[in-house]
XYZ file of C-alpha atoms in Angstrom:
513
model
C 40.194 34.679 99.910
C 36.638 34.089 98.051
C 37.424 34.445 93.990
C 35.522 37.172 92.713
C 31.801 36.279 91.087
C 31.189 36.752 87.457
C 29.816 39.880 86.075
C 26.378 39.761 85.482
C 25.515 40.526 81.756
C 23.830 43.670 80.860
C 20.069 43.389 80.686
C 19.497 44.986 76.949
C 21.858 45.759 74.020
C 21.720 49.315 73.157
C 21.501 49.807 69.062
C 23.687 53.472 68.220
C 22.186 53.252 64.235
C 20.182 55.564 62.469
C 17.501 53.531 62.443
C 16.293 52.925 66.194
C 15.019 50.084 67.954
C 11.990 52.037 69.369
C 10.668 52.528 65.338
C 10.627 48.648 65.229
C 8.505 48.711 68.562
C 6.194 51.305 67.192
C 5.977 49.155 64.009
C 5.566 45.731 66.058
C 2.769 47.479 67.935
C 0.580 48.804 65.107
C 0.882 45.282 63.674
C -0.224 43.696 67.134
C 3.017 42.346 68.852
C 2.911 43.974 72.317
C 5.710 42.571 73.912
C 8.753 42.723 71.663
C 11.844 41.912 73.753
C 14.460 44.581 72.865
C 17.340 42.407 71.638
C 15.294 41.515 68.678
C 14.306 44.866 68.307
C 17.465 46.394 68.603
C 18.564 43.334 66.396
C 15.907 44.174 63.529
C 16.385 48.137 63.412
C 20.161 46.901 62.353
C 18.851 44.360 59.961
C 16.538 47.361 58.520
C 19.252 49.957 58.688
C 21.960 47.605 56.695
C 19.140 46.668 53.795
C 18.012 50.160 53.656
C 21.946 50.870 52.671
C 21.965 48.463 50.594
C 19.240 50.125 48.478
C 20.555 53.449 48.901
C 24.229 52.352 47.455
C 22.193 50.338 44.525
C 20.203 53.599 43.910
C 22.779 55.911 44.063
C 24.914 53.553 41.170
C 22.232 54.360 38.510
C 21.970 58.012 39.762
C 25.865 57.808 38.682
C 25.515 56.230 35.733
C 22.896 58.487 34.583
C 25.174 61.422 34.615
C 23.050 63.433 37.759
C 23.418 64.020 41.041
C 19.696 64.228 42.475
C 18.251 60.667 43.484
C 15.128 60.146 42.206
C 11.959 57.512 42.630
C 13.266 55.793 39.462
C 16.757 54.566 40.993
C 14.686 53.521 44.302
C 12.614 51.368 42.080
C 15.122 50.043 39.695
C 17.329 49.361 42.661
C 14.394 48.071 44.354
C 14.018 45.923 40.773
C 17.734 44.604 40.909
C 17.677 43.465 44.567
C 14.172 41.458 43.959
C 12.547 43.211 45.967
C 8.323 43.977 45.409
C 8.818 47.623 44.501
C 6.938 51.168 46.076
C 3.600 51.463 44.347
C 2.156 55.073 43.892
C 5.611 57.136 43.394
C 7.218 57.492 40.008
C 9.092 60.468 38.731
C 6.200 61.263 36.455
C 3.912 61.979 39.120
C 6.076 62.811 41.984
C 4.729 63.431 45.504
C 4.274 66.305 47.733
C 5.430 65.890 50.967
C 4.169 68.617 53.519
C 5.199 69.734 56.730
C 3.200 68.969 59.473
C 2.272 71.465 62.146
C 4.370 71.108 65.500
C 2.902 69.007 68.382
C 2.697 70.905 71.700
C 2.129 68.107 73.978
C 5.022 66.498 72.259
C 8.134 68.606 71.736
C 10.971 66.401 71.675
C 9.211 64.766 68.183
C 10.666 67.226 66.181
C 9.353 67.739 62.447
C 6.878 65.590 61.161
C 6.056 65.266 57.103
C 3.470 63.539 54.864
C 2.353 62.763 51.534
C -0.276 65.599 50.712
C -3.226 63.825 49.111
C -5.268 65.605 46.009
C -8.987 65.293 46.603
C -10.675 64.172 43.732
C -14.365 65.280 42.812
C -16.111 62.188 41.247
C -18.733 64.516 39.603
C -16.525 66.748 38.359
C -14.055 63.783 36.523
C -17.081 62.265 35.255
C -18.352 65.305 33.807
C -15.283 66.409 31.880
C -14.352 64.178 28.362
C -12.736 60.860 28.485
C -8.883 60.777 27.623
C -7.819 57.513 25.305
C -5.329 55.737 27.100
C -2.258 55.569 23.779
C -1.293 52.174 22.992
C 2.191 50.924 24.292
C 5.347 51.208 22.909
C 5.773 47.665 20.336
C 7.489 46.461 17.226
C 6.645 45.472 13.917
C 8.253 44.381 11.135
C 7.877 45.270 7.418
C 9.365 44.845 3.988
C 12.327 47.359 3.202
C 12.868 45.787 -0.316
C 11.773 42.769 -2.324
C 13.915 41.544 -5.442
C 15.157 45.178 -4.759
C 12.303 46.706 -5.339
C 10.520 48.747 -2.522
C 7.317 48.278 -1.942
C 4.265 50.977 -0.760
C 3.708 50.713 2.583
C 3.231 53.223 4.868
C 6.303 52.240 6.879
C 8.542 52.817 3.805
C 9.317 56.488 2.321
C 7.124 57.894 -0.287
C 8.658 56.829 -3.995
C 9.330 60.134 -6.178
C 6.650 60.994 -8.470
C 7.202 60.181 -12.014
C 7.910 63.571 -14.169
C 6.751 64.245 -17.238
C 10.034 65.715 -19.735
C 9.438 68.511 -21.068
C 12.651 69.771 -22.980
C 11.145 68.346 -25.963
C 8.608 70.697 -26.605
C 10.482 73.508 -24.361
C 12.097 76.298 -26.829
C 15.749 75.885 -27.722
C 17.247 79.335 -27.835
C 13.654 81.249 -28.213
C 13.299 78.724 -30.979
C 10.906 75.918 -31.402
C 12.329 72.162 -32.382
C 10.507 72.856 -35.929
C 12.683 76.363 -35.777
C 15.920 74.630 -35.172
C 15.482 71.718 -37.674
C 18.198 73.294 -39.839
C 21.234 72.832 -36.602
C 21.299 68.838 -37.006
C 24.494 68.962 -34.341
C 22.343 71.040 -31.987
C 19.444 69.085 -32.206
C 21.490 65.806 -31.647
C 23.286 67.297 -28.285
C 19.503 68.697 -27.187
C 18.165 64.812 -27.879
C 21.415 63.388 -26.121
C 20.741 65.343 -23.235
C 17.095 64.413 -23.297
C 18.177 60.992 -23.057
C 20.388 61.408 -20.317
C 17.659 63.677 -18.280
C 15.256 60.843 -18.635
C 17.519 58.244 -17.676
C 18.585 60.332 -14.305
C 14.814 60.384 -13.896
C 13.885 56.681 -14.505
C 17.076 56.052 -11.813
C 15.889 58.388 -9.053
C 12.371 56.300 -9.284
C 13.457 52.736 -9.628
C 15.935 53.087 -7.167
C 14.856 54.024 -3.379
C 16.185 56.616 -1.497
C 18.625 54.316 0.777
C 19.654 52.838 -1.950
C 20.731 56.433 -3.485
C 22.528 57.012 -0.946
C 24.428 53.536 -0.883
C 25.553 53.876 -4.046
C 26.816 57.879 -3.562
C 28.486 56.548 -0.922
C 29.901 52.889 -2.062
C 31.286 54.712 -5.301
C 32.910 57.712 -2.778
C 34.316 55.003 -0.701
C 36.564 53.046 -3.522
C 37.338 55.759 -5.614
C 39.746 57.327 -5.871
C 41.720 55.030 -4.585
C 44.020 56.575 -1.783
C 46.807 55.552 0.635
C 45.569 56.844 3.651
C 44.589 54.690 6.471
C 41.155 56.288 6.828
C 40.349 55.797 3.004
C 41.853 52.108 3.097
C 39.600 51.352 5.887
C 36.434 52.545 4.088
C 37.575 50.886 0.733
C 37.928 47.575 2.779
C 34.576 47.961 4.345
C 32.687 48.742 1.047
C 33.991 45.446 -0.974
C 32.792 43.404 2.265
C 30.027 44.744 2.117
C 29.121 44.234 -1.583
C 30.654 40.786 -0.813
C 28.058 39.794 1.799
C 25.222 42.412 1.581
C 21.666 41.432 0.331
C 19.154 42.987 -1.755
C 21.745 45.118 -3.683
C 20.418 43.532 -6.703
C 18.599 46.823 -8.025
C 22.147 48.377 -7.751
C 23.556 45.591 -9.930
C 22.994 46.925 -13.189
C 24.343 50.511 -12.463
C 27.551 48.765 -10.980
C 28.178 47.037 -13.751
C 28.055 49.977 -15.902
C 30.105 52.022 -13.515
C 33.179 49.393 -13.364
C 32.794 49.540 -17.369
C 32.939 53.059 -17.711
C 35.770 53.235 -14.992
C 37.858 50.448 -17.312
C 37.172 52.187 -20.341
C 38.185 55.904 -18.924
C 41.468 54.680 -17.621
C 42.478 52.458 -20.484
C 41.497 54.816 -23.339
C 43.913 57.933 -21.111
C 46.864 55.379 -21.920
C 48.227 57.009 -18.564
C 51.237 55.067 -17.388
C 50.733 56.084 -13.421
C 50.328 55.241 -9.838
C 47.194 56.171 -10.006
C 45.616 55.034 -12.881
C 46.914 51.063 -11.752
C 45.503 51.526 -8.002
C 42.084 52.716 -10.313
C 42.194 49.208 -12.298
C 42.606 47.150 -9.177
C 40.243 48.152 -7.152
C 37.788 48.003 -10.286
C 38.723 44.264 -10.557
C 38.112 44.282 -6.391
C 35.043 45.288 -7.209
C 33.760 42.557 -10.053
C 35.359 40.168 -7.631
C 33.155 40.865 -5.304
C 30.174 41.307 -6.998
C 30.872 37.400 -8.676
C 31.775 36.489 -4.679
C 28.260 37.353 -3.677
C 25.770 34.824 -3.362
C 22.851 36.869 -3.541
C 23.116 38.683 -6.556
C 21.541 37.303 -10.058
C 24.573 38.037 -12.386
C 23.915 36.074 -15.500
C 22.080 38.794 -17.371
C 24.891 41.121 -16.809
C 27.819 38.678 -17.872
C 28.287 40.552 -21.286
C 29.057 43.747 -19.605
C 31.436 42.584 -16.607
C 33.540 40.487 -19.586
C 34.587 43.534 -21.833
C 35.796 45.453 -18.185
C 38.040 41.965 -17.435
C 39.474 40.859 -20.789
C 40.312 44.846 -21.733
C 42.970 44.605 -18.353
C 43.291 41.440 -19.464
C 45.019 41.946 -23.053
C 45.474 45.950 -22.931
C 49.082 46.318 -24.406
C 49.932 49.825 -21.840
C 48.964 48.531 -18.377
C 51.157 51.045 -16.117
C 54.415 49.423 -15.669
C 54.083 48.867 -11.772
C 50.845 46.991 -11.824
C 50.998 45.497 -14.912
C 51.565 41.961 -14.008
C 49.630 42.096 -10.890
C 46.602 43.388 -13.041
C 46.447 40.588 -15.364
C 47.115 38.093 -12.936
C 44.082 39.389 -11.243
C 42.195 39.412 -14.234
C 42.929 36.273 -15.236
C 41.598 34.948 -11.170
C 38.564 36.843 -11.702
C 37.766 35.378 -15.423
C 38.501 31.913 -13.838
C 36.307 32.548 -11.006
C 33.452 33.955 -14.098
C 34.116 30.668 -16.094
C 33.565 28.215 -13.046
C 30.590 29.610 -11.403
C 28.754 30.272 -14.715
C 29.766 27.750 -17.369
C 27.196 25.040 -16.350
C 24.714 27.791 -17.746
C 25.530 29.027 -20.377
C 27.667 26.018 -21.649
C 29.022 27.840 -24.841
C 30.946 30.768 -22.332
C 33.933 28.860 -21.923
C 34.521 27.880 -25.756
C 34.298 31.961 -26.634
C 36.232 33.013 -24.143
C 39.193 30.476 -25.293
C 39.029 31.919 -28.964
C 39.087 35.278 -27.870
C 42.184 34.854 -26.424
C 43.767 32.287 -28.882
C 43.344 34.870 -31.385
C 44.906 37.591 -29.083
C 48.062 35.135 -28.777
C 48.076 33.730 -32.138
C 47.413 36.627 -34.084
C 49.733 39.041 -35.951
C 51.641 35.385 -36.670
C 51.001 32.674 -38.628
C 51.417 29.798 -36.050
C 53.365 26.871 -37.975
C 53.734 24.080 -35.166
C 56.084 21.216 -35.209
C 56.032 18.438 -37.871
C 55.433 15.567 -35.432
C 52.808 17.782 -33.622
C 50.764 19.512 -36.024
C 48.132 16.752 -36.764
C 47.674 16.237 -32.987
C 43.945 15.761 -31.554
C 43.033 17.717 -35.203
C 43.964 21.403 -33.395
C 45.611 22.388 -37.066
C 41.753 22.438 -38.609
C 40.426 24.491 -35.173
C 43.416 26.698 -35.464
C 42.611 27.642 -38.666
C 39.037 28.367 -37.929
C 40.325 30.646 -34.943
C 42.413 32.652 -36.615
C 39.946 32.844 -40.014
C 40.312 31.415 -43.207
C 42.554 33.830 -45.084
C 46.290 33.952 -44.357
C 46.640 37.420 -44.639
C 43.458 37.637 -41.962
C 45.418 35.574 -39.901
C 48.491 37.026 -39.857
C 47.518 40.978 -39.461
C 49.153 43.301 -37.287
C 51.617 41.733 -34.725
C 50.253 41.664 -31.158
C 52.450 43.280 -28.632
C 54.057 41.459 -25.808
C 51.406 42.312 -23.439
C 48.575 41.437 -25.187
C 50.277 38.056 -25.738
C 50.785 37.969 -21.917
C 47.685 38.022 -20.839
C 46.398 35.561 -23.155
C 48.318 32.936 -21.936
C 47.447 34.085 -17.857
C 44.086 34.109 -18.962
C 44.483 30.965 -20.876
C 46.206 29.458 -17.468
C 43.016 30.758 -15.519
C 41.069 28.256 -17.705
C 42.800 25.585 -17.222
C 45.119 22.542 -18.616
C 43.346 21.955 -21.940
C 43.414 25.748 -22.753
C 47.177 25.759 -22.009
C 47.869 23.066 -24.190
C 46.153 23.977 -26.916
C 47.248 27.430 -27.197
C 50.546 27.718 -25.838
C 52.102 24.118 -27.101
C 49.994 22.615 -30.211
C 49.003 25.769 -31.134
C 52.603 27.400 -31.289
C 52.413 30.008 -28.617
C 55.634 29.224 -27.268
C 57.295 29.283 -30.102
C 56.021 32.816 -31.516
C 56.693 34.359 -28.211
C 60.155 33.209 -28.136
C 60.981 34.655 -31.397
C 59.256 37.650 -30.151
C 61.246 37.583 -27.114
C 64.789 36.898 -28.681
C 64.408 39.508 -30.628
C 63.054 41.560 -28.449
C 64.432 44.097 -25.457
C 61.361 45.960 -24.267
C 59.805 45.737 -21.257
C 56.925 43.257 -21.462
C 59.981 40.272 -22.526
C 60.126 39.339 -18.805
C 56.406 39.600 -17.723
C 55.577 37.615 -20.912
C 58.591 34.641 -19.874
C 57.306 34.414 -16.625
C 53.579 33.866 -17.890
C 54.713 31.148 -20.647
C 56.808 29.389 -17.531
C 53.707 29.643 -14.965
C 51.817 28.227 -17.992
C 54.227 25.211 -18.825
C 54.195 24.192 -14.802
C 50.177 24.447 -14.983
C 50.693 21.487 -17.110
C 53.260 19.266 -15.367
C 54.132 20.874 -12.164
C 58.223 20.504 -11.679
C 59.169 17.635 -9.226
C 60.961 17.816 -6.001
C 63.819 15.714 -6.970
C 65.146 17.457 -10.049
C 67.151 15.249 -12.352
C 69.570 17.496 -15.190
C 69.443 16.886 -18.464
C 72.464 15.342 -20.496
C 72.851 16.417 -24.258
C 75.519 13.480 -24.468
C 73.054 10.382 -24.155
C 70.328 9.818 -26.538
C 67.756 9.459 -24.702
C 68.210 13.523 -22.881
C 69.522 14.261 -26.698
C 66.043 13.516 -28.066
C 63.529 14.715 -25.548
C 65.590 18.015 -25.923
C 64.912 18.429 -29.885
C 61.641 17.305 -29.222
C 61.346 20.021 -26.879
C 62.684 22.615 -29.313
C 60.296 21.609 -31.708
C 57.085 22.169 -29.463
C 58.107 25.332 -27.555
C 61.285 26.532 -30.287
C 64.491 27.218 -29.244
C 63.957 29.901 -26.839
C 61.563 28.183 -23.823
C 63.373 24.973 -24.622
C 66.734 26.440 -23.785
C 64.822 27.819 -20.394
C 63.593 24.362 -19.752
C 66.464 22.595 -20.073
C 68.529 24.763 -17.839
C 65.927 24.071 -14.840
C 67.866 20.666 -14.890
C 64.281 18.603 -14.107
C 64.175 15.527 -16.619
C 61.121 14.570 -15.282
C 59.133 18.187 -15.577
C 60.381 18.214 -19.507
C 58.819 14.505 -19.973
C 55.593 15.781 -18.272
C 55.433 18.693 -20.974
C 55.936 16.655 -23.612
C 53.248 13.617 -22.111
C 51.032 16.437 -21.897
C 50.400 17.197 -25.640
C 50.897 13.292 -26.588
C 48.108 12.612 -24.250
């Protein structure tokens, strides 16, 4: 038996696409290639089919993404765009194009319906007689000044500042009386003239400061007061200290800041309100002036005399409320430290006022009489005298309370070792608190312990291997009477029982040195 021959291969390769492989002939053709085979036709109308897909999908994604569902010229193009491909000149969705039917051939029925691009015939006499249209310049950017040393300058890009108004309440009648009229009501006229004042100030702020500016502020101040638990209002408090932490040109604000954390202080403190409320108030005021002094930007020196009074009133206020109390003047103290290091290279005579201030509000109300062997050290008996004035009975006055004697010595321990030890050990702090504070049971005895202690470790911090203190040899026996003679009976009791020889003979190294 023969074997069978092989099957002969089909002559052509039949394409079943939309696209067909007689629309690449009639293309070949008009381009001059008369004898196309029809494998690479039928070869290129699936090539063309596939890419013309591809454009179609890439189209129809931005059609998606632009919330519609009618393709239009602009997707063909910025598909056309995102497969690098040289895109359709003449059709954009601006200008779209008519496509018209074409009338049906009769010599040709199986063509079916035929459409084209209707084109406009244009009269060249008539375009040139009618008026030229300016082409509009493009679409660019420029950049201008919003503020400069927070001041906004007059350019056109910037808003209009308010006209300057002239006040007229002075001259206005009062009553249906004139100002010469109502001479005889002195308390009338001096609540008319305060109001004046205050009128004219509201309009000197509306035209320094520019509108954006106006609106920062309204909504800084809304933003950190008052103060709130809520997650919402913590979120906003926390964004508005970063931002006066790190923003620029807020230094045409600075003044009115100032003066609002000052007037906040004062409102709260002069109240005398022991409440949630009123301590949250005081803390994020002191949030505030810490980041104002945290801000690099800002020129803060002319405005140190009114941020002081706001930090050394929580400082030494006697009624902090209870709950924040300690927290407050710790934080106050922070802040003044931060204050005294950034600004004591210029204006060298800061530091020297600030330690007075408070030696007098921990000294005073007592006449400090330090130890015998320690009261002619480094000649602080003279300076104490010229602290606390030259007349006893100026120096003694009214007693301080505990409080204010607290944060004296956290403010004195924000300023560092020499202003520890010369208020708190050679100029008898210790020792008049602990009289204080043995004969005292209120409720500033252990906020005002735990500030002398944080003060005494400022100066010798205690060491890791703790060695107790024996009354029974001579050696422990006399460092412990010395001790009682610098810091009096009370704080040297409290030191001795920490059992740390070596943190008692740092104390005591301290003032010798």
């Amino acid at each position: 038996m023969s074997k069978p021959g092989p099957k002969p291969k089909s002559a052509q390769t039949h394409h079943a696409g939309v696209y067909k492989a007689d629309s690449v002939k009639d293309v070949a053709e008009s381009l001059g290639v008369t004898s196309l085979p029809d494998a690479v036709a039928s070869t290129l109308a699936s090539d063309v089919e596939y890419r013309i897909h591809q454009v179609i999908e890439e189209a129809a994604r931005y059609m998606r993404h632009a919330r519609r569902t009618t393709l239009t010229t602009a997707d063909i193009d910025l598909a056309l765009r995102t497969l690098n491909i040289e895109p359709l000149y003449g059709h954009t969705p601006h200008a779209p194009s008519t496509f018209r039917r074409a009338l049906p051939f009769p010599h040709l029925a199986s063509a079916g319906a035929v459409y084209f691009v209707e084109d406009e015939e244009i009269d060249f006499d008539k375009v040139l007689r009618e008026e030229k249209i300016t082409v509009p310049r493009g679409v660019n950017w420029t950049a201008h000044w919003l503020a400069v040393e927070g001041v906004q300058p007059l350019v056109p890009e910037n808003p209009p500042a308010i006209p300057r108004e002239e006040p007229s309440s002075a001259t206005v009648a009062v009553n249906g009386k004139s100002p010469q009229q109502s001479a005889g009501a002195p308390a009338q006229g001096r609540q008319q003239q305060q109001a004046n004042q205050q009128n004219q100030q509201n309009q000197l702020v509306k035209q320094v400061l520019s509108r954006e500016l106006q609106l920062y502020y309204t909504r800084l101040t809304s933003s950190l007061l008052p103060p709130s638990s809520s997650a919402s209002d913590t979120a906003k408090r926390t964004a508005a200290l970063a931002s006066l932490r790190a923003d620029a040109g807020l230094q045409a604000l600075l003044p009115y800041l100032v003066r609002w954390v000052g007037d906040g202080v004062v409102g709260v403190l002069r109240e005398g309100v022991d409440g949630e409320q009123e301590g949250k108030t005081l803390e994020v005021l002191l949030d505030v002036v810490g980041a104002i002094l945290e801000n690099g930007t800002l020129f803060i020196e002319p405005y140190l005399h009114q941020l002081l009074p706001a930090i050394l009133s929580t400082l030494l206020h006697s009624t902090l409320p209870r709950s924040h109390a300690a927290h407050l003047r710790t934080v106050a103290a922070q802040t003044l430290s931060r204050l005294l290091t950034q600004h004591s290279t210029t204006y060298p005579s800061l530091s020297p006022r600030i330690m007075k201030t408070l030696l007098v509000a921990l000294l005073g109300g007592s006449t400090p009489v330090p130890a015998p062997s320690l009261g002619a050290l480094n000649g602080f008996a003279s300076a104490l005298a010229n602290v606390n004035g030259s007349s006893s009975a100026e120096s003694r006055g009214a007693p301080k309370p505990l409080g204010t004697r607290e944060g004296a010595i956290r403010g004195l321990v924000g300023i560092g070792k020499e202003a520890v030890r010369k208020g708190v050990l050679e100029g008898g702090g210790a020792r008049i608190v602990g009289e204080e504070c043995a004969t005292s049971t209120g409720d500033g005895v252990d906020g005002v312990v735990d500030a002398v202690m944080t003060a005494l470790q400022t100066l010798c911090p205690p060491s890791d291997m703790a060695e107790s203190l024996d009354p029974m040899q001579e050696e422990d026996a006399k460092l412990i009477g010395q001790l009682n003679d610098l810091l009096g009976e009370f704080f040297a009791q409290r030191v001795v029982c920490r059992g740390d020889r070596a943190w008692a003979t740092g104390i005591m190294e301290s003032v010798r040195s």
